[in-house]
Amino acid sequence: MMAMREIRVATMKEEEQREEEEDNTETKPAVEKGIMAWKRARASSQRTSHTTKDGETRRRAAKKLLPK
């Protein structure tokens, strides 16, 4: 009687572990894609923005110089 209960508990634990592994494999690529997209966007913004000595970006400084 006790052996049957132990076997049942062991199989339940194995099933739970399998389900958790399946859940992790499904979400991992989506998370990685999000991280990679964030890194690309961050790198892109760092390439395009440049701050002048007075703390303004090039784009803002250029707008001030343009005639209205």
Coordinates of C-alpha atoms in Angstrom, one line a residue:
M1 CA 0.0 0.0 0.0
M2 CA 2.8 2.4 0.9
A3 CA 4.8 1.5 -2.2
M4 CA 1.9 2.4 -4.5
R5 CA 1.6 5.8 -2.8
E6 CA 5.3 6.5 -3.2
I7 CA 5.2 5.5 -6.9
R8 CA 2.1 7.8 -7.4
V9 CA 3.9 10.7 -5.7
A10 CA 7.1 10.1 -7.8
T11 CA 5.1 10.1 -11.1
M12 CA 3.3 13.3 -10.1
K13 CA 6.6 15.0 -9.4
E14 CA 8.0 13.8 -12.7
E15 CA 5.0 15.1 -14.6
E16 CA 5.3 18.5 -12.8
Q17 CA 8.9 18.8 -13.8
R18 CA 8.2 17.9 -17.4
E19 CA 5.4 20.6 -17.5
E20 CA 7.8 23.2 -16.0
E21 CA 10.5 22.3 -18.6
E22 CA 7.9 22.7 -21.4
D23 CA 6.8 26.1 -20.1
N24 CA 10.4 27.3 -19.8
T25 CA 11.2 26.2 -23.4
E26 CA 8.2 28.0 -24.8
T27 CA 8.9 31.4 -23.1
K28 CA 12.7 31.4 -23.5
P29 CA 12.9 32.3 -27.2
A30 CA 10.3 35.1 -26.8
V31 CA 12.3 36.6 -23.9
E32 CA 15.5 36.3 -25.9
K33 CA 13.9 38.0 -28.8
G34 CA 12.8 40.8 -26.6
I35 CA 16.2 41.3 -25.1
M36 CA 17.9 41.3 -28.5
A37 CA 15.4 43.8 -29.8
W38 CA 16.1 46.0 -26.8
K39 CA 19.9 45.8 -27.4
R40 CA 19.5 46.7 -31.1
A41 CA 17.3 49.7 -30.2
R42 CA 19.7 50.8 -27.5
A43 CA 22.7 50.5 -29.8
S44 CA 20.9 52.4 -32.6
S45 CA 20.0 55.3 -30.3
Q46 CA 23.5 55.5 -28.9
R47 CA 24.9 55.7 -32.5
T48 CA 22.6 58.5 -33.5
S49 CA 22.6 60.7 -30.4
H50 CA 25.5 62.9 -29.6
T51 CA 25.5 65.4 -26.7
T52 CA 27.3 68.7 -27.0
K53 CA 29.2 70.5 -24.2
D54 CA 26.1 72.4 -23.1
G55 CA 24.1 69.1 -22.8
E56 CA 22.0 69.4 -25.9
T57 CA 21.8 66.7 -28.6
R58 CA 23.1 67.5 -32.1
R59 CA 19.5 67.4 -33.5
R60 CA 18.3 70.1 -31.0
A61 CA 21.4 72.2 -31.6
A62 CA 20.8 72.0 -35.4
K63 CA 17.2 73.0 -35.0
K64 CA 18.2 76.2 -33.1
L65 CA 20.6 77.2 -35.9
L66 CA 18.1 76.8 -38.7
P67 CA 16.4 80.0 -39.9
K68 CA 12.7 80.3 -39.2

